[in-house]
Short mmCIF file of C-alpha atoms and ligand atoms in Angstrom, two decimals:
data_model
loop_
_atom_site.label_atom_id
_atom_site.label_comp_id
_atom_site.label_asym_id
_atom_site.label_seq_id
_atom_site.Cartn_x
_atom_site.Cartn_y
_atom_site.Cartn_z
CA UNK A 22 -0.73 -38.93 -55.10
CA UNK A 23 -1.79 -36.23 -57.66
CA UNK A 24 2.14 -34.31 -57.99
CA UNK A 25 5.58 -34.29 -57.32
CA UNK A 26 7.24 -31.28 -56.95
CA UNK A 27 11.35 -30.80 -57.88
CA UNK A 28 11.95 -27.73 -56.67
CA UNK A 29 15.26 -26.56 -56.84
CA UNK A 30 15.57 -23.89 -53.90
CA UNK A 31 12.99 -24.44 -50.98
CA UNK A 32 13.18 -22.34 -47.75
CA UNK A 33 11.85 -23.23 -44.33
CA UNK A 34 12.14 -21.38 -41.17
CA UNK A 35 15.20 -24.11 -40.21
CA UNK A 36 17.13 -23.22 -43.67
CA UNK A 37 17.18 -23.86 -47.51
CA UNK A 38 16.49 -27.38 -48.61
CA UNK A 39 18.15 -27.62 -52.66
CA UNK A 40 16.43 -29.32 -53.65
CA UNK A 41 13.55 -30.91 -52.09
CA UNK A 42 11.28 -33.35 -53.38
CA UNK A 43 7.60 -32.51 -52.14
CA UNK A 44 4.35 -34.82 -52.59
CA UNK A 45 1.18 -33.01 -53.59
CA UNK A 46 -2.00 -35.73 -51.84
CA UNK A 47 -5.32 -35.88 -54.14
CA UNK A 48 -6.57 -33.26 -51.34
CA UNK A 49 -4.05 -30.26 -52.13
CA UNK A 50 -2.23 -31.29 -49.27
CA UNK A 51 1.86 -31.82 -48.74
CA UNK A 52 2.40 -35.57 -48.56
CA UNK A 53 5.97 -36.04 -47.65
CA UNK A 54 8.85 -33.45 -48.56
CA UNK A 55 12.54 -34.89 -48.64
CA UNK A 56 15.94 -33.57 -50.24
CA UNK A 57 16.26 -36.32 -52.55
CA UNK A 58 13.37 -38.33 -54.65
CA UNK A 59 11.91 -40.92 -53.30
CA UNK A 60 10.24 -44.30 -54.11
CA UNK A 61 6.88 -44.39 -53.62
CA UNK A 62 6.28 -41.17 -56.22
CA UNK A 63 7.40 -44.02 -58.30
CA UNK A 64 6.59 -43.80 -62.14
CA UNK A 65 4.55 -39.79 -61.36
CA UNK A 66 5.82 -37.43 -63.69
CA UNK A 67 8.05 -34.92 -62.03
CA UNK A 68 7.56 -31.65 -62.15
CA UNK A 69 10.34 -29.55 -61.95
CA UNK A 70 10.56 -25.68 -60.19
CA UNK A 71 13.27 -23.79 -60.95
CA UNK A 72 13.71 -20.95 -58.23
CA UNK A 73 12.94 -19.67 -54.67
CA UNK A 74 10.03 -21.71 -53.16
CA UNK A 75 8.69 -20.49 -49.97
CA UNK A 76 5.65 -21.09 -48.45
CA UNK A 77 2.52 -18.73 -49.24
CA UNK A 78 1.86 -15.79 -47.27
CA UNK A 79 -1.51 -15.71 -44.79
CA UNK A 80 -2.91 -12.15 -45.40
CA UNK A 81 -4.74 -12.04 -41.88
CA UNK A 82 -7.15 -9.10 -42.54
CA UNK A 83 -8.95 -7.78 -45.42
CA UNK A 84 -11.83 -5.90 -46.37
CA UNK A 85 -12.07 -6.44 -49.83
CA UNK A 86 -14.89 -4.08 -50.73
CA UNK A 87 -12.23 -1.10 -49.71
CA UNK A 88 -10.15 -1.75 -52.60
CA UNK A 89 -12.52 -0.39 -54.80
CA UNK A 90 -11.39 2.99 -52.67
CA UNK A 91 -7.66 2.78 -52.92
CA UNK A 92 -6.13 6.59 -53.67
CA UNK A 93 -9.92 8.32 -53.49
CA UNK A 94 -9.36 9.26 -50.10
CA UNK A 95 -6.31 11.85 -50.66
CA UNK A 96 -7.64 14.66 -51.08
CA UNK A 97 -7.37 17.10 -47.84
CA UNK A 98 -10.84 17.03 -45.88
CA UNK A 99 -11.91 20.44 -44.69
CA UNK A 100 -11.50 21.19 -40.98
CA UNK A 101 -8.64 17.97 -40.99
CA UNK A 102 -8.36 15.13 -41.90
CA UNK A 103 -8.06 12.14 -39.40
CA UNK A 104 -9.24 8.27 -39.39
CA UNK A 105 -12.80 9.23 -38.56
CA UNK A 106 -13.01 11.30 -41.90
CA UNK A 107 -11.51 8.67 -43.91
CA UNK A 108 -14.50 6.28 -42.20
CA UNK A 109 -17.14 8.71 -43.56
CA UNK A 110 -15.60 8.56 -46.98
CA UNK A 111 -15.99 4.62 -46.82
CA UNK A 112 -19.26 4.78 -45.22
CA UNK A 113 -20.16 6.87 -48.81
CA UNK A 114 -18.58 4.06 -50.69
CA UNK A 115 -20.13 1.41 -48.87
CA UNK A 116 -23.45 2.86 -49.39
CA UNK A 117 -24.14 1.97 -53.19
CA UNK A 118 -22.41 -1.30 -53.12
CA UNK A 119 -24.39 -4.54 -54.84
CA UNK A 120 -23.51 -8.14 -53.80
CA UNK A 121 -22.73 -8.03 -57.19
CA UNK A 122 -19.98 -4.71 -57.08
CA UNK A 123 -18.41 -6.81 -53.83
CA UNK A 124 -17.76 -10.17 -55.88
CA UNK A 125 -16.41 -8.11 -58.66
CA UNK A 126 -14.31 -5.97 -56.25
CA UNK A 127 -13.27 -9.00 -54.00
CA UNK A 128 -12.44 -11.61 -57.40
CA UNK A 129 -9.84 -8.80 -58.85
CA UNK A 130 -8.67 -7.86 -54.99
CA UNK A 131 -7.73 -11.31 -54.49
CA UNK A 132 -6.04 -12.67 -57.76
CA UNK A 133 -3.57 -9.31 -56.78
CA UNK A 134 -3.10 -10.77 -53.82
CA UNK A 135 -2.18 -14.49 -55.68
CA UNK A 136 0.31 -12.21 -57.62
CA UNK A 137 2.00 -10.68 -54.30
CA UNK A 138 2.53 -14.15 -52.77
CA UNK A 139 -0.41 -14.25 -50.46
CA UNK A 140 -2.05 -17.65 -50.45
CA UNK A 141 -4.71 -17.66 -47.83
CA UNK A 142 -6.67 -14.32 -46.83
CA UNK A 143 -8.75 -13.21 -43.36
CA UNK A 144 -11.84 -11.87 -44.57
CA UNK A 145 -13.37 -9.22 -41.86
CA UNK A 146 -16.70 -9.47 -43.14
CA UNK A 147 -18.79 -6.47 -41.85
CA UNK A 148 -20.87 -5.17 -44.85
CA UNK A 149 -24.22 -7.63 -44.48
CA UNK A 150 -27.40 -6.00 -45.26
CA UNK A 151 -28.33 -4.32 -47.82
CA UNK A 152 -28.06 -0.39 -48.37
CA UNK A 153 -31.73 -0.11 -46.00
CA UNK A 154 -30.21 -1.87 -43.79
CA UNK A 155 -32.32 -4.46 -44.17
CA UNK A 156 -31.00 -8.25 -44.43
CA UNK A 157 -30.78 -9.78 -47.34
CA UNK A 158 -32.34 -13.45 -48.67
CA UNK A 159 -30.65 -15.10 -47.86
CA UNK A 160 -28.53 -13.16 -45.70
CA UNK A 161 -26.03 -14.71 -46.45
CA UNK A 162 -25.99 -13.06 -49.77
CA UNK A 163 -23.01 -10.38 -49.45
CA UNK A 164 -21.16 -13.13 -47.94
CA UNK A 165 -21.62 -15.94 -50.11
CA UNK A 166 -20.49 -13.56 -53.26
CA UNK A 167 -17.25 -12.70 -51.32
CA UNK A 168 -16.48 -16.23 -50.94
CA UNK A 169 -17.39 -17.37 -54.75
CA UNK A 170 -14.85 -14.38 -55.59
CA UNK A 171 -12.14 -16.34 -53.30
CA UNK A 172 -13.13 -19.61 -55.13
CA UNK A 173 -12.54 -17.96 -58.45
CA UNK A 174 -9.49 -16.56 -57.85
CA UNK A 175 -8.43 -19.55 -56.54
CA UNK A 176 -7.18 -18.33 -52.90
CA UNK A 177 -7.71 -19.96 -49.56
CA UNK A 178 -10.30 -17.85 -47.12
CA UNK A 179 -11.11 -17.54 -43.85
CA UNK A 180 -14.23 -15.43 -43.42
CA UNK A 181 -14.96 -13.60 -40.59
CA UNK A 182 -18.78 -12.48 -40.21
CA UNK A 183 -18.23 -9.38 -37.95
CA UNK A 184 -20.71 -8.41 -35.06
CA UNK A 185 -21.45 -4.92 -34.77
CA UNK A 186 -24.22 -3.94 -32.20
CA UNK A 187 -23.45 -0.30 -31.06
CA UNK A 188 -22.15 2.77 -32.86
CA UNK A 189 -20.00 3.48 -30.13
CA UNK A 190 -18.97 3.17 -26.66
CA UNK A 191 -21.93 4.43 -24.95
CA UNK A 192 -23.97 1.30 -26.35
CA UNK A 193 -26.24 3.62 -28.56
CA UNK A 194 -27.60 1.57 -31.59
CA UNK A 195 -25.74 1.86 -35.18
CA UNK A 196 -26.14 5.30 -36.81
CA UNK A 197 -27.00 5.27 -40.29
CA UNK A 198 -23.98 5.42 -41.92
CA UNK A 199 -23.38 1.54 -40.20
CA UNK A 200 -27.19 0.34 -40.95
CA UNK A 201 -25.24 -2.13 -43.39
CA UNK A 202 -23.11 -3.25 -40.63
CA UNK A 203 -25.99 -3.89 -37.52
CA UNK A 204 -26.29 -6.96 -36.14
CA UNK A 205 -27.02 -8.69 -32.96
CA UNK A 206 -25.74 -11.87 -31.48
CA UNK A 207 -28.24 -14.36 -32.58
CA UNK A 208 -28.29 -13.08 -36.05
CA UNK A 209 -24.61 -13.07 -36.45
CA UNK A 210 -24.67 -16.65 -35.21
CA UNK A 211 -26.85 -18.11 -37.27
CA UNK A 212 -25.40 -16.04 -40.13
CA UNK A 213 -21.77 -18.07 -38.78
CA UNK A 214 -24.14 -21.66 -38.98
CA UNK A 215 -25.28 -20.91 -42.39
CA UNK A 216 -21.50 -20.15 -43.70
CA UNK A 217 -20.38 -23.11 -41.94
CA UNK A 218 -22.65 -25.75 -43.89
CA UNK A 219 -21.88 -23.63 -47.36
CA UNK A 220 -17.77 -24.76 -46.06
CA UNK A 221 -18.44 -27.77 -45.36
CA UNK A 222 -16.09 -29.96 -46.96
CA UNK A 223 -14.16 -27.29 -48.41
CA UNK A 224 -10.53 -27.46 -47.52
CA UNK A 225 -9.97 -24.20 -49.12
CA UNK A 226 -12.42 -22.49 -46.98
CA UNK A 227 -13.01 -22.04 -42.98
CA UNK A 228 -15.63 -20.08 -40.99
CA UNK A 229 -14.69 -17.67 -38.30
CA UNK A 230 -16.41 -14.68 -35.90
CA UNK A 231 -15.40 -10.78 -35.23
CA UNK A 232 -16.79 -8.93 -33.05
CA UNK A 233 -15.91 -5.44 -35.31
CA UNK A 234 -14.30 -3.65 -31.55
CA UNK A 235 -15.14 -3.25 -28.53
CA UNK A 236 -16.98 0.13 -29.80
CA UNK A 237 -19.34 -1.91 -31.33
CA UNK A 238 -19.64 -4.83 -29.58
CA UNK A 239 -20.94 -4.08 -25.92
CA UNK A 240 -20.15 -6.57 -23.23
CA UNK A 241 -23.07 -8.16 -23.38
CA UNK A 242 -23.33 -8.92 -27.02
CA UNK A 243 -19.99 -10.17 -27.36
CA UNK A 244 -20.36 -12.32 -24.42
CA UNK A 245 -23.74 -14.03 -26.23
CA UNK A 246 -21.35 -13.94 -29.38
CA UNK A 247 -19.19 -16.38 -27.66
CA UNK A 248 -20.66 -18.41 -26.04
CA UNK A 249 -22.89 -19.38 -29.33
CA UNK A 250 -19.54 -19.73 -31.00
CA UNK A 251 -18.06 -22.26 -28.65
CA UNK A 252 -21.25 -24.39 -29.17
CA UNK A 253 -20.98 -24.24 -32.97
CA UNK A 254 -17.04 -24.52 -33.11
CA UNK A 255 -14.86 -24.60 -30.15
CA UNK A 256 -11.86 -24.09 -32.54
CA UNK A 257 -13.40 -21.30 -34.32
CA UNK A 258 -10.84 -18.26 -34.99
CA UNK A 259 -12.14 -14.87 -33.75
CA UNK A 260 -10.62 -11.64 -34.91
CA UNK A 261 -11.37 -8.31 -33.61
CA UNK A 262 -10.21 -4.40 -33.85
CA UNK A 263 -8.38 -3.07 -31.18
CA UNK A 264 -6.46 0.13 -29.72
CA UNK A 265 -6.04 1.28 -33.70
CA UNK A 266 -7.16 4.92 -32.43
CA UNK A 267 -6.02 6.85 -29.80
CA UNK A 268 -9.46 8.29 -29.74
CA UNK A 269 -10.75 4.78 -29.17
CA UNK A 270 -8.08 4.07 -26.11
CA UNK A 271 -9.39 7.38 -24.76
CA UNK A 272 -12.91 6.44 -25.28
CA UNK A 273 -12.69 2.98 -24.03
CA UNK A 274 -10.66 4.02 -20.35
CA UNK A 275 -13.88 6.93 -20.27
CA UNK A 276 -16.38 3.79 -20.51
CA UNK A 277 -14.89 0.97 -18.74
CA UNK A 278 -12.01 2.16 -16.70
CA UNK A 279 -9.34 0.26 -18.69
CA UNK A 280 -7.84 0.53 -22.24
CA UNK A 281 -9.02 -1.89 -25.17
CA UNK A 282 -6.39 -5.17 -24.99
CA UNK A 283 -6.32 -4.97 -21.33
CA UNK A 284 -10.03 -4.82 -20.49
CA UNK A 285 -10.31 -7.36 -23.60
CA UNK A 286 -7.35 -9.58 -21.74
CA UNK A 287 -9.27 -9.28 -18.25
CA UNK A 288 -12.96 -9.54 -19.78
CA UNK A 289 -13.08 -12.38 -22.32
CA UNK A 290 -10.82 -15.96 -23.01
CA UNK A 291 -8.34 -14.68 -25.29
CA UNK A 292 -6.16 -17.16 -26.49
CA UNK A 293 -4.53 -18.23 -29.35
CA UNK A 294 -8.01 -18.49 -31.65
CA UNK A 295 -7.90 -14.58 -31.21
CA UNK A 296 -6.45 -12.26 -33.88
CA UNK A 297 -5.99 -8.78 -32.20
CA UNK A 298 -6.05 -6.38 -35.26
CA UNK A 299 -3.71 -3.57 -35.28
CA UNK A 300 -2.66 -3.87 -30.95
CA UNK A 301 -0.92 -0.23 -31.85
CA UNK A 302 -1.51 1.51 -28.96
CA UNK A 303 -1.05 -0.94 -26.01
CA UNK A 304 1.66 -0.62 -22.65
CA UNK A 305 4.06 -3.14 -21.91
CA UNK A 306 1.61 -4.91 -19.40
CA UNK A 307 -1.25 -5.23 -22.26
CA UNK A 308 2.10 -6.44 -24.66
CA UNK A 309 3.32 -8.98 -21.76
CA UNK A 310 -0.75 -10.05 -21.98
CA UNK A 311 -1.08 -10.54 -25.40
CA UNK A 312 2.16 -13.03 -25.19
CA UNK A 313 1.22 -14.92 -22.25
CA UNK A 314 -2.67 -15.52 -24.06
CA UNK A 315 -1.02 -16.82 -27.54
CA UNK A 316 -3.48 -14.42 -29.40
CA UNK A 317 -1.52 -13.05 -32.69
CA UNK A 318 -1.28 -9.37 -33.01
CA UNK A 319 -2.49 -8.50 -36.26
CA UNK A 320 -0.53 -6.19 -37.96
CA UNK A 321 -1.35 -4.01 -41.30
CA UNK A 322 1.85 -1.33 -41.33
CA UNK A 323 0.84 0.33 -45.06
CA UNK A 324 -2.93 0.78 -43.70
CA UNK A 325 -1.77 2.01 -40.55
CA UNK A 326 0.56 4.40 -42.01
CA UNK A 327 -2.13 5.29 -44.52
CA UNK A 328 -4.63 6.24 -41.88
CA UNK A 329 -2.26 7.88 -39.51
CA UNK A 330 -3.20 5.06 -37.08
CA UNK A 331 0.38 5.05 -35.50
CA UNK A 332 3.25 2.42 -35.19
CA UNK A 333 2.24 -0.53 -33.80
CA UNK A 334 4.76 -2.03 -31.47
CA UNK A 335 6.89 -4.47 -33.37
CA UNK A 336 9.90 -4.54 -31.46
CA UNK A 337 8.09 -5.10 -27.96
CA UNK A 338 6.09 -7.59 -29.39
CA UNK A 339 8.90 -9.70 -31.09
CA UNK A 340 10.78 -9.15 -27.80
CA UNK A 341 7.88 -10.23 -25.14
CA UNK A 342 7.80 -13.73 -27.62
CA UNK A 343 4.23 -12.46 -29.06
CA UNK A 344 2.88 -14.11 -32.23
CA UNK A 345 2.53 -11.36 -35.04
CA UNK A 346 0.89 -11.59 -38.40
CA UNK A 347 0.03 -9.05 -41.67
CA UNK A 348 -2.85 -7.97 -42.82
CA UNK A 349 -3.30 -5.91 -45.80
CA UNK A 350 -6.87 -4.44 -44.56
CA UNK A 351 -7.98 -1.19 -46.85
CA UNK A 352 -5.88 -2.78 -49.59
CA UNK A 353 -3.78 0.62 -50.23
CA UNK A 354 -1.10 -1.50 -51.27
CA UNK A 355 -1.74 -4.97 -51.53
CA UNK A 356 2.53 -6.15 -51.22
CA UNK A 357 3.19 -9.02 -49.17
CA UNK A 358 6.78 -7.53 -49.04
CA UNK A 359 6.05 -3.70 -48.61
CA UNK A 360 3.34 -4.94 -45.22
CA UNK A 361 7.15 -6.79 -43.84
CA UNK A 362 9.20 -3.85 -45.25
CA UNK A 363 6.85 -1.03 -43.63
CA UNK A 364 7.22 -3.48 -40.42
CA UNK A 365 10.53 -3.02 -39.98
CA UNK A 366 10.98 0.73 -41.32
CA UNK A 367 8.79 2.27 -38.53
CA UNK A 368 10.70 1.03 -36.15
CA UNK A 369 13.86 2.09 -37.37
CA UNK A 370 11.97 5.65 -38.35
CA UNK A 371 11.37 5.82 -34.75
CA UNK A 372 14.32 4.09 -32.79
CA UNK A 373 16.68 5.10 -35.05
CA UNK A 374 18.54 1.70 -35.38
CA UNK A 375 18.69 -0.66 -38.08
CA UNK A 376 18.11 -4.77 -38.68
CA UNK A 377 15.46 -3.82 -35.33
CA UNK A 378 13.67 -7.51 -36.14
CA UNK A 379 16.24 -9.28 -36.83
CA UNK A 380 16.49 -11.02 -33.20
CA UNK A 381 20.07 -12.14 -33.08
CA UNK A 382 23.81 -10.85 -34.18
CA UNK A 383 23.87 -12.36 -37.66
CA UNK A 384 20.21 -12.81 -38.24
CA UNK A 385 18.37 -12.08 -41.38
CA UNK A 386 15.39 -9.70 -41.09
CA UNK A 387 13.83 -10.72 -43.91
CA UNK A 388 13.75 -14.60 -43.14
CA UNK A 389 12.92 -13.48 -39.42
CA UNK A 390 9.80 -11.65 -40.94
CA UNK A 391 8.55 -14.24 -42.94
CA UNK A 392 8.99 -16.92 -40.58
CA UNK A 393 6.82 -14.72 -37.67
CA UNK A 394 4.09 -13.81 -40.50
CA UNK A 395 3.85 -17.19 -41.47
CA UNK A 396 3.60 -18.75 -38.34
CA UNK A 397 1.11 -16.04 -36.88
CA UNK A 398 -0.77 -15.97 -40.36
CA UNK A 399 -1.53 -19.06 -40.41
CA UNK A 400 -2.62 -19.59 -36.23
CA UNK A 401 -5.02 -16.40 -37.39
CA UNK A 402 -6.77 -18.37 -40.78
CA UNK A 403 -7.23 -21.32 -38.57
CA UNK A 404 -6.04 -23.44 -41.53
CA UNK A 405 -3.50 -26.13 -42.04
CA UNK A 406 -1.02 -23.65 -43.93
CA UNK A 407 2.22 -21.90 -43.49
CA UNK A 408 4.76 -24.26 -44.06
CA UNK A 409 5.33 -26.71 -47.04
CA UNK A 410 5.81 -29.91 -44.90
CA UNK A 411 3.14 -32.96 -44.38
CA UNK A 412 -0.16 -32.12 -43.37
CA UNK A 413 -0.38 -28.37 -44.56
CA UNK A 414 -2.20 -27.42 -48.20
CA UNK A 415 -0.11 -27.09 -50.73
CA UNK A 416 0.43 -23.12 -50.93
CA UNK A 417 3.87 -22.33 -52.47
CA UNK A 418 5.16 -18.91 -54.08
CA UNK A 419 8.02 -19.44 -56.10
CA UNK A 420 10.71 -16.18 -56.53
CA UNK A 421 12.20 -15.89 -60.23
CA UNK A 422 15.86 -16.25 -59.96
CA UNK A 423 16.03 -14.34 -63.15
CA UNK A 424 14.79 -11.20 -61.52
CA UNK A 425 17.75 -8.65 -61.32
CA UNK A 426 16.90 -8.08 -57.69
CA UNK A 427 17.52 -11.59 -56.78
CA UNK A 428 20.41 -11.93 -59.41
CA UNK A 429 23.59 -13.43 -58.25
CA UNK A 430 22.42 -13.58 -54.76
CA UNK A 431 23.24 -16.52 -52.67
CA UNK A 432 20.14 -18.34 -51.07
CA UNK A 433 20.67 -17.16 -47.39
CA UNK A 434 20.35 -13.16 -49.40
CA UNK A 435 17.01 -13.77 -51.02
CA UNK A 436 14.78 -13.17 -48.60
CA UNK A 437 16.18 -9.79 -47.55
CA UNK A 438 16.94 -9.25 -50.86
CA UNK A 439 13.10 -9.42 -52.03
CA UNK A 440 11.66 -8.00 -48.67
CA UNK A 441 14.34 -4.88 -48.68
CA UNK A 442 14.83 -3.98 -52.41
CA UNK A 443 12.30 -6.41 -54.59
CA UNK A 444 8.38 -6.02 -54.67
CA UNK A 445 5.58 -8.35 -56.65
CA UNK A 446 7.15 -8.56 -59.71
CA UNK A 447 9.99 -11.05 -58.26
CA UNK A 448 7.13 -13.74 -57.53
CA UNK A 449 6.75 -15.50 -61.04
CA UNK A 450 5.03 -18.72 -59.66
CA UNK A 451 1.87 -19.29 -57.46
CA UNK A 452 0.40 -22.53 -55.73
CA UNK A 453 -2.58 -22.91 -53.71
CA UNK A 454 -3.56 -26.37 -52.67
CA UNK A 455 -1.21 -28.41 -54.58
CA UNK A 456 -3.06 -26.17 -57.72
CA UNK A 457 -0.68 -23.50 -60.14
CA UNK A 458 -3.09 -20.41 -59.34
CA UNK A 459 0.20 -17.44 -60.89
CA UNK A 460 2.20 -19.05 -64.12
CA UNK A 461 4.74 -17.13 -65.29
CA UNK A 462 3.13 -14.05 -63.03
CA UNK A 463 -0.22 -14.65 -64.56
CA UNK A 464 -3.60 -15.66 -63.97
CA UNK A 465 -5.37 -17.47 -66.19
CA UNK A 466 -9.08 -15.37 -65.46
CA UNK A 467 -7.41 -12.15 -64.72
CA UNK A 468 -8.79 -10.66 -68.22
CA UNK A 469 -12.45 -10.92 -67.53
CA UNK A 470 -12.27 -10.63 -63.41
CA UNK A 471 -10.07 -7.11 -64.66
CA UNK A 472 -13.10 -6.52 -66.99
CA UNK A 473 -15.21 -6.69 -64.38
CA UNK A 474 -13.59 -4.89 -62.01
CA UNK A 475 -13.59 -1.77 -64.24
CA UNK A 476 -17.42 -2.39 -65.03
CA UNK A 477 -18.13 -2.15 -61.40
CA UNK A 478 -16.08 1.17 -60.81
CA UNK A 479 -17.16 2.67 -64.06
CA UNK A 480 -21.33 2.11 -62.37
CA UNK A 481 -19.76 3.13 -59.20
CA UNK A 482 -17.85 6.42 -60.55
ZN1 ZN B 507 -9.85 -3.54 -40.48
#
């Protein structure tokens, strides 16, 4: 036993536990969690929380390179401005970035995240080679630098090498603005073995597969994709893109007679290893689908709104029993509580209703969001986390009660309270595998990883 936690307000999906006594293994792992302290901690020093515990937010899709882009993208494009603009303008960005710029990027990316309340991120690893196009050696290069920035930082990662073997529908090969991006099957796969041994061991780490979308990842490659991924790890997670664009549901019923989730539901074992990013424009047959498989629909509401994607359906989803999850992808805003917020909001904006997720007469929306990010989070990082009870890591925000928006609130109000009207600044208190990452809302390397951070966009300006 390396800790024992007194914390004085913990919440889990069943209700507030105050206190609760929780067990912290030699691993980073939850021993035993009670309400009142028990023996075996014996003569361990306590150590005592004052506050809102919950358990840490899964952040199920990032590219952390495009945080380095956050707000230069505003400006009004000539001619309109769409998506598929906002791609080129990252396809510009993602041409001069170093291994080096990515770390850099990724490290300061990812203690914000710490700070927000996320404890685990999805990373949708697409940017391999270098800016020729050529791989790097190893190629596992851009990779390996994205996770020593996790390491640093101190959050959990799932990384997600991303297959992309067409520039588009019709099968033609990458243009050059993806040349970074191109691979085939076998490479990705052995780029997935070589991550795997560099894991190995690492409880804080876990090794997935994306194919990018079914844009660029024909039939044919995705099918060798998976079946090389069952042989390496049957358990494996595998995220991909899908329906974000209307433009892509058009282009996908033009080249296989059937929109993206459906011909995805019909074509390939989805189940619940699969993280369907952004599901936004799907009917009630694909939603009904995507319940029945157990995939999680991958939601990212601030990026969505950002790039004029469109609302994803929430309120079907919730309703046909469908596992959901957030995702902070382009890292516009990186707000654990502005992804649920921006959840919710859209579908009021459009139903024009209130408390629309809040599933039953009574029920809190806020403790209904964070109880359906958590759980699908955490089936989408393919890691033991998501709940502070035995057998998960150690990953624990803690809320300041001293923060006027949760002032004077009774514990059944905080959630809402810091989902509806609070943002970062109410999470004082960070854990990640039974280790303080956030004291008192700070990091202990955010100086120099901020130092760095401004190097890199200062060479990148
Ligand atoms: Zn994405």
């Amino acid at each position: 036993l390396t800790g024992l936690l007194e914390i004085e307000h913990l919440w889990t999906p069943a209700g507030w536990l105050s206190p609760a006594f929780v067990a912290i293994g030699p691993d980073g792992g939850v021993v035993r969690v009670e309400p009142v302290r028990f023996r075996e901690a014996g003569a361990a020093t306590v150590e005592r929380v004052a506050g809102y515990a919950l358990p840490g937010m899964p952040n199920l899709h990032s590219h952390a390179f495009q945080r380095g882009l956050a707000g230069l993208a505003e400006r009004a494009a000539p001619g309109g401005d769409t998506f598929w603009t906002w791609r080129e303008t990252m396809y510009r960005f993602v041409a001069r970035l170093a291994p080096e710029d990515v770390e850099a990027i990724a490290a300061q990316l990812y203690v914000e995240m710490l700070r927000a309340g996320y404890t685990a991120v999805a990373e949708f690893h697409y940017l391999h080679h270098d800016p020729d196009g050529r791989p790097y050696a190893p190629p596992t290069r851009m990779a390996d630098h994205v996770l020593a920035a996790a390491r640093r930082a101190g959050i959990g990662i799932t990384i997600l090498p991303a297959l992309y073997a067409a520039g588009g529908f019709g099968g033609a090969p990458p243009e050059a603005g993806q040349r970074r991006f191109a691979t085939d099957a076998p490479a990705l796969l052995r780029l997935v073995e070589a991550l795997r041994q560099t894991a190995r061991g690492d409880p804080a780490a876990r090794v997935g597969a994306a194919p990018h979308s079914l844009r660029a990842a024909p039939p044919a490659a995705l099918a060798d994709l998976l079946a090389g991924l069952e042989r390496l790890d049957a358990t494996a997670p595998i995220h991909v893109h899908v329906a974000e664009q209307r433009r892509e549901v058009e282009e996908c019923l033009a080249a296989r007679g059937t929109p993206p989730v459906a011909w995805l539901l019909d074509h390939a074992p989805v189940d619940s290893r699969w993280c369907l990013v952004h599901a936004t424009h799907v009917g009630r047959e694909e939603i009904a689908g995507i319940a029945r498989s157990g995939a999680v629909a991958g939601l990212c509401p601030t990026t969505e709104a950002n790039l004029g994607d469109g609302v994803g359906p929430a309120a079907a989803l919730f309703a046909a029993g469908a596992a959901i999850g957030i995702g902070s992808d382009s890292h516009v805003s990186v707000s654990v509580v502005e992804e649920l917020r921006w959840l919710e909001y859209a579908q009021r904006l459009t139903g024009g209703r209130r408390t629309v997720l809040a599933g039953r007469a009574g029920g809190s929306v806020g403790e209904r969001l964070w109880a359906a990010a958590l759980e699908g989070g955490t089936r989408a990082v393919a890691r033991p986390v998501g709940a502070v009870a035995p057998g998960r890591r150690a990953d624990v925000v803690v809320l300041d009660p001293g923060h006027p928006v949760l002032a004077e609130r009774a514990r059944e109000q905080v959630l809402d309270a810091f989902v509806f009207a609070g943002d970062s600044t109410c999470v004082r208190d960070v854990m990640v595998g039974g280790r303080w990452v956030v004291r008192d809302r700070r990091h202990p390397d955010e100086g120099p990883i901020l130092d760095a951070y401004r190097r890199t966009l200062r060479r990148l300006a």
